[in-house]
mmCIF file of C-alpha atoms in Angstrom:
data_model
loop_
_atom_site.group_PDB
_atom_site.id
_atom_site.type_symbol
_atom_site.label_atom_id
_atom_site.label_comp_id
_atom_site.label_asym_id
_atom_site.label_seq_id
_atom_site.Cartn_x
_atom_site.Cartn_y
_atom_site.Cartn_z
ATOM 1 C CA ASN A 1 -3.006 29.341 105.174
ATOM 2 C CA ALA A 2 -5.800 29.660 102.670
ATOM 3 C CA GLY A 3 -5.430 32.331 100.012
ATOM 4 C CA VAL A 4 -7.850 35.118 99.248
ATOM 5 C CA MET A 5 -11.282 33.647 98.697
ATOM 6 C CA GLN A 6 -14.039 35.109 96.620
ATOM 7 C CA ASN A 7 -17.571 33.952 96.104
ATOM 8 C CA PRO A 8 -19.458 33.345 94.097
ATOM 9 C CA ARG A 9 -17.043 32.589 91.268
ATOM 10 C CA HIS A 10 -19.739 33.220 88.708
ATOM 11 C CA LEU A 11 -22.836 35.360 89.124
ATOM 12 C CA VAL A 12 -25.611 36.001 86.647
ATOM 13 C CA ARG A 13 -28.029 38.834 87.239
ATOM 14 C CA ARG A 14 -30.805 40.408 85.184
ATOM 15 C CA ARG A 15 -30.742 44.124 84.569
ATOM 16 C CA GLY A 16 -32.064 45.990 87.593
ATOM 17 C CA GLN A 17 -31.180 43.306 90.140
ATOM 18 C CA GLU A 18 -28.576 43.607 92.869
ATOM 19 C CA ALA A 19 -25.216 41.846 92.868
ATOM 20 C CA ARG A 20 -23.302 41.046 96.051
ATOM 21 C CA LEU A 21 -19.709 39.920 95.751
ATOM 22 C CA ARG A 22 -17.818 38.588 98.752
ATOM 23 C CA CYS A 23 -14.132 38.556 99.557
ATOM 24 C CA SER A 24 -12.413 36.865 102.478
ATOM 25 C CA PRO A 25 -8.825 38.121 102.807
ATOM 26 C CA MET A 26 -5.884 35.976 103.733
ATOM 27 C CA LYS A 27 -5.497 35.267 107.427
ATOM 28 C CA GLY A 28 -3.832 38.185 109.163
ATOM 29 C CA HIS A 29 -4.562 40.631 106.343
ATOM 30 C CA SER A 30 -6.597 43.667 107.279
ATOM 31 C CA HIS A 31 -6.398 45.561 103.975
ATOM 32 C CA VAL A 32 -8.699 44.747 101.087
ATOM 33 C CA TYR A 33 -8.769 46.116 97.541
ATOM 34 C CA TRP A 34 -11.363 45.655 94.827
ATOM 35 C CA TYR A 35 -10.538 45.785 91.116
ATOM 36 C CA ARG A 36 -12.668 45.447 88.003
ATOM 37 C CA GLN A 37 -11.507 43.910 84.745
ATOM 38 C CA LEU A 38 -13.603 44.560 81.670
ATOM 39 C CA PRO A 39 -13.144 42.236 78.679
ATOM 40 C CA GLU A 40 -9.867 42.907 76.841
ATOM 41 C CA GLU A 41 -8.865 45.565 79.401
ATOM 42 C CA GLY A 42 -6.476 45.745 82.339
ATOM 43 C CA LEU A 43 -7.602 45.659 85.943
ATOM 44 C CA LYS A 44 -8.841 48.993 87.261
ATOM 45 C CA PHE A 45 -8.709 49.992 90.904
ATOM 46 C CA MET A 46 -12.074 50.561 92.547
ATOM 47 C CA VAL A 47 -11.744 50.810 96.305
ATOM 48 C CA TYR A 48 -9.362 50.219 99.206
ATOM 49 C CA LEU A 49 -10.697 49.309 102.639
ATOM 50 C CA GLN A 50 -9.382 48.507 106.049
ATOM 51 C CA LYS A 51 -11.507 46.971 108.753
ATOM 52 C CA GLU A 52 -14.628 49.153 109.145
ATOM 53 C CA ASN A 53 -13.106 51.966 107.070
ATOM 54 C CA ILE A 54 -13.081 53.003 103.445
ATOM 55 C CA ILE A 55 -9.637 54.469 102.819
ATOM 56 C CA ASP A 56 -9.795 55.259 99.108
ATOM 57 C CA GLU A 57 -12.831 54.883 96.863
ATOM 58 C CA SER A 58 -11.591 57.098 94.069
ATOM 59 C CA GLY A 59 -12.020 54.358 91.467
ATOM 60 C CA MET A 60 -15.560 53.392 92.342
ATOM 61 C CA PRO A 61 -18.555 54.791 90.436
ATOM 62 C CA LYS A 62 -20.453 57.261 92.597
ATOM 63 C CA GLU A 63 -23.820 55.644 92.012
ATOM 64 C CA ARG A 64 -25.034 52.076 92.494
ATOM 65 C CA PHE A 65 -21.699 50.774 93.831
ATOM 66 C CA SER A 66 -20.786 50.428 97.484
ATOM 67 C CA ALA A 67 -18.247 48.456 99.478
ATOM 68 C CA GLU A 68 -17.786 47.513 103.080
ATOM 69 C CA PHE A 69 -15.358 45.554 105.210
ATOM 70 C CA PRO A 70 -17.010 44.926 108.578
ATOM 71 C CA LYS A 71 -15.223 44.068 111.775
ATOM 72 C CA GLU A 72 -16.364 40.498 111.388
ATOM 73 C CA GLY A 73 -16.932 38.672 108.129
ATOM 74 C CA PRO A 74 -15.913 39.188 104.517
ATOM 75 C CA SER A 75 -15.658 42.359 102.513
ATOM 76 C CA ILE A 76 -18.710 42.951 100.326
ATOM 77 C CA LEU A 77 -18.883 44.762 96.993
ATOM 78 C CA ARG A 78 -22.480 45.624 96.270
ATOM 79 C CA ILE A 79 -23.841 46.718 92.910
ATOM 80 C CA GLN A 80 -27.420 47.914 92.860
ATOM 81 C CA GLN A 81 -29.660 47.963 89.785
ATOM 82 C CA VAL A 82 -27.055 46.276 87.599
ATOM 83 C CA VAL A 83 -26.715 47.211 83.937
ATOM 84 C CA ARG A 84 -25.095 45.303 81.073
ATOM 85 C CA GLY A 85 -21.981 47.469 81.345
ATOM 86 C CA ASP A 86 -21.353 46.052 84.825
ATOM 87 C CA SER A 87 -20.527 42.678 83.270
ATOM 88 C CA ALA A 88 -16.888 42.104 84.174
ATOM 89 C CA ALA A 89 -14.532 40.141 86.370
ATOM 90 C CA TYR A 90 -14.230 41.599 89.851
ATOM 91 C CA PHE A 91 -11.045 40.803 91.724
ATOM 92 C CA CYS A 92 -10.319 41.263 95.371
ATOM 93 C CA ALA A 93 -6.816 41.505 96.801
ATOM 94 C CA SER A 94 -5.574 41.654 100.362
ATOM 95 C CA SER A 95 -2.395 42.742 102.071
ATOM 96 C CA PRO A 96 -1.046 42.686 105.591
ATOM 97 C CA PRO A 97 -0.882 45.810 107.749
ATOM 98 C CA SER A 98 2.611 47.193 107.141
ATOM 99 C CA ARG A 99 4.384 50.373 106.206
ATOM 100 C CA GLY A 100 6.054 50.883 102.900
ATOM 101 C CA PHE A 101 5.068 49.066 99.789
ATOM 102 C CA TYR A 102 3.267 45.839 100.243
ATOM 103 C CA GLU A 103 2.418 42.741 98.356
ATOM 104 C CA GLN A 104 -1.151 42.300 97.269
ATOM 105 C CA TYR A 105 -2.507 38.789 97.007
ATOM 106 C CA PHE A 106 -5.362 38.331 94.580
ATOM 107 C CA GLY A 107 -8.382 36.111 94.779
ATOM 108 C CA PRO A 108 -9.682 34.097 91.809
ATOM 109 C CA GLY A 109 -12.272 36.710 90.926
ATOM 110 C CA THR A 110 -16.030 36.796 90.497
ATOM 111 C CA ARG A 111 -17.334 36.882 86.951
ATOM 112 C CA LEU A 112 -20.512 38.902 86.813
ATOM 113 C CA THR A 113 -22.760 38.555 83.795
ATOM 114 C CA VAL A 114 -25.725 40.881 83.437
ATOM 115 C CA THR A 115 -28.392 39.665 81.057
ATOM 116 C CA LYS B 1 -2.148 60.981 82.809
ATOM 117 C CA ASN B 2 -0.934 57.849 84.578
ATOM 118 C CA GLN B 3 -0.647 55.043 82.041
ATOM 119 C CA VAL B 4 1.001 51.670 81.681
ATOM 120 C CA GLU B 5 1.509 50.295 78.178
ATOM 121 C CA GLN B 6 2.704 46.824 77.305
ATOM 122 C CA SER B 7 3.994 45.225 74.148
ATOM 123 C CA PRO B 8 3.484 43.035 72.340
ATOM 124 C CA GLN B 9 -0.216 42.428 72.947
ATOM 125 C CA SER B 10 0.261 38.760 72.216
ATOM 126 C CA LEU B 11 3.159 36.432 71.563
ATOM 127 C CA ILE B 12 3.500 32.812 70.473
ATOM 128 C CA ILE B 13 6.789 30.993 71.062
ATOM 129 C CA LEU B 14 8.061 27.447 70.907
ATOM 130 C CA GLU B 15 8.651 25.546 74.107
ATOM 131 C CA GLY B 16 12.229 25.987 75.297
ATOM 132 C CA LYS B 17 12.714 29.374 73.657
ATOM 133 C CA ASN B 18 13.303 32.663 75.465
ATOM 134 C CA CYS B 19 11.185 35.778 75.174
ATOM 135 C CA THR B 20 11.101 39.362 76.420
ATOM 136 C CA LEU B 21 8.021 41.393 77.245
ATOM 137 C CA GLN B 22 8.060 45.185 77.414
ATOM 138 C CA CYS B 23 6.391 47.745 79.666
ATOM 139 C CA ASN B 24 6.444 51.543 79.395
ATOM 140 C CA TYR B 25 4.825 53.709 82.024
ATOM 141 C CA THR B 26 4.058 57.351 82.655
ATOM 142 C CA VAL B 27 3.002 56.929 86.276
ATOM 143 C CA SER B 28 4.440 59.608 88.530
ATOM 144 C CA PRO B 29 5.584 59.858 91.259
ATOM 145 C CA PHE B 30 6.741 56.298 90.838
ATOM 146 C CA SER B 31 7.009 53.957 93.810
ATOM 147 C CA ASN B 32 7.444 50.443 92.510
ATOM 148 C CA LEU B 33 6.818 48.233 89.523
ATOM 149 C CA ARG B 34 5.474 44.691 89.617
ATOM 150 C CA TRP B 35 5.058 41.921 87.117
ATOM 151 C CA TYR B 36 2.135 39.577 87.584
ATOM 152 C CA LYS B 37 1.195 36.349 85.840
ATOM 153 C CA GLN B 38 -2.498 35.751 85.267
ATOM 154 C CA ASP B 39 -3.699 32.372 84.111
ATOM 155 C CA THR B 40 -7.016 32.277 82.291
ATOM 156 C CA GLY B 41 -9.867 32.452 84.778
ATOM 157 C CA ARG B 42 -7.581 33.085 87.743
ATOM 158 C CA GLY B 43 -6.394 36.057 89.742
ATOM 159 C CA PRO B 44 -2.984 37.641 89.116
ATOM 160 C CA VAL B 45 0.008 36.157 90.916
ATOM 161 C CA SER B 46 3.050 38.276 91.694
ATOM 162 C CA LEU B 47 6.344 37.431 89.986
ATOM 163 C CA THR B 48 8.578 40.365 90.972
ATOM 164 C CA ILE B 49 8.444 43.753 92.683
ATOM 165 C CA MET B 50 11.087 46.418 92.059
ATOM 166 C CA THR B 51 11.561 49.871 93.550
ATOM 167 C CA PHE B 52 13.103 52.743 91.591
ATOM 168 C CA SER B 53 16.556 51.888 92.956
ATOM 169 C CA GLU B 54 16.540 48.328 91.651
ATOM 170 C CA ASN B 55 17.652 47.547 88.099
ATOM 171 C CA THR B 56 16.974 43.848 87.966
ATOM 172 C CA LYS B 57 15.262 41.121 89.921
ATOM 173 C CA SER B 58 14.963 37.420 89.213
ATOM 174 C CA ASN B 59 12.466 34.776 90.208
ATOM 175 C CA GLY B 60 13.509 31.433 88.772
ATOM 176 C CA ARG B 61 13.282 31.612 84.994
ATOM 177 C CA TYR B 62 11.772 35.103 85.163
ATOM 178 C CA THR B 63 14.052 38.156 85.175
ATOM 179 C CA ALA B 64 12.662 41.668 85.342
ATOM 180 C CA THR B 65 14.642 44.805 84.561
ATOM 181 C CA LEU B 66 13.791 48.396 85.328
ATOM 182 C CA ASP B 67 15.097 51.675 83.931
ATOM 183 C CA ALA B 68 13.491 54.384 86.056
ATOM 184 C CA ASP B 69 15.029 57.129 83.932
ATOM 185 C CA THR B 70 13.379 56.010 80.707
ATOM 186 C CA LYS B 71 10.383 54.547 82.571
ATOM 187 C CA GLN B 72 10.736 51.181 80.944
ATOM 188 C CA SER B 73 10.704 47.660 82.264
ATOM 189 C CA SER B 74 11.078 44.271 80.669
ATOM 190 C CA LEU B 75 10.314 40.726 81.731
ATOM 191 C CA HIS B 76 12.572 38.044 80.298
ATOM 192 C CA ILE B 77 11.447 34.429 80.378
ATOM 193 C CA THR B 78 14.131 31.815 79.879
ATOM 194 C CA ALA B 79 13.627 28.290 78.551
ATOM 195 C CA SER B 80 9.877 28.672 78.280
ATOM 196 C CA GLN B 81 7.537 25.903 79.377
ATOM 197 C CA LEU B 82 3.968 25.137 78.347
ATOM 198 C CA SER B 83 2.833 26.261 81.800
ATOM 199 C CA ASP B 84 4.175 29.744 81.064
ATOM 200 C CA SER B 85 1.176 30.298 78.791
ATOM 201 C CA ALA B 86 -0.688 33.140 80.507
ATOM 202 C CA SER B 87 -1.126 36.889 80.504
ATOM 203 C CA TYR B 88 1.784 38.862 81.957
ATOM 204 C CA ILE B 89 0.783 42.133 83.489
ATOM 205 C CA CYS B 90 2.969 45.110 84.340
ATOM 206 C CA VAL B 91 1.690 47.039 87.356
ATOM 207 C CA VAL B 92 2.962 50.363 88.652
ATOM 208 C CA SER B 93 2.163 52.073 91.934
ATOM 209 C CA LEU B 94 2.404 55.698 92.969
ATOM 210 C CA THR B 95 4.341 56.958 95.943
ATOM 211 C CA GLY B 96 2.007 57.446 98.854
ATOM 212 C CA ALA B 97 -1.017 56.039 97.065
ATOM 213 C CA ASN B 98 -2.948 52.877 97.590
ATOM 214 C CA ASN B 99 -4.037 51.972 94.115
ATOM 215 C CA LEU B 100 -2.129 50.186 91.394
ATOM 216 C CA PHE B 101 -2.063 50.981 87.677
ATOM 217 C CA PHE B 102 -2.324 47.906 85.496
ATOM 218 C CA GLY B 103 -1.213 47.414 81.926
ATOM 219 C CA THR B 104 -3.510 45.416 79.655
ATOM 220 C CA GLY B 105 -1.002 42.583 79.605
ATOM 221 C CA THR B 106 0.851 40.492 77.058
ATOM 222 C CA ARG B 107 -0.850 37.231 76.214
ATOM 223 C CA LEU B 108 1.907 34.588 75.911
ATOM 224 C CA THR B 109 1.253 31.213 74.326
ATOM 225 C CA VAL B 110 3.929 28.553 74.484
ATOM 226 C CA ILE B 111 3.477 25.759 71.960
ATOM 227 C CA PRO B 112 5.183 22.360 71.890
#
């Protein structure tokens, strides 16, 4: 059973370009979470999605950022018109559908560098 | 304000020695507390999860304790190995919420 997969692992974009980060959850997991880790800081929650639904996007900037988790295919975190401050590691985690507290399994992250 | 603070920020110990990492949190209402290990360039990996009713939980050489009254947790590593070199992150979740609150981690370096 493959773990959470993210690609690309490293992404370089110029200011103003778009960045697309992909996350394939573990098999059988229908919940996906995106986190951002700025240098020297802890991970910060961005968004929580289930298949075809955004459940909680309270941690995601209102502008330029969007996320989706379609019925088929990976979850996508999209950043439009990137700025230098978007440079960070973006981690995706997934969990199985269950009540109560749940384990989140993290992917290896995508390191975005904006030049 | 929901916060998770960890100490020390960094720690260097000799291989074979024990160490204890600290976590204080102000997250409320509290649901559970997790310790993760994050190797450089990798995603976090769960070590332990504890609910408010649990005082201690072990995973091999890792033992986590929780005092829900004082809102403190510790992670004790016994007989450290070079492979223990990593960041150890304390993570707290709210009751009924989906997001996790992460500490900034303790960077542990084990030297031979």
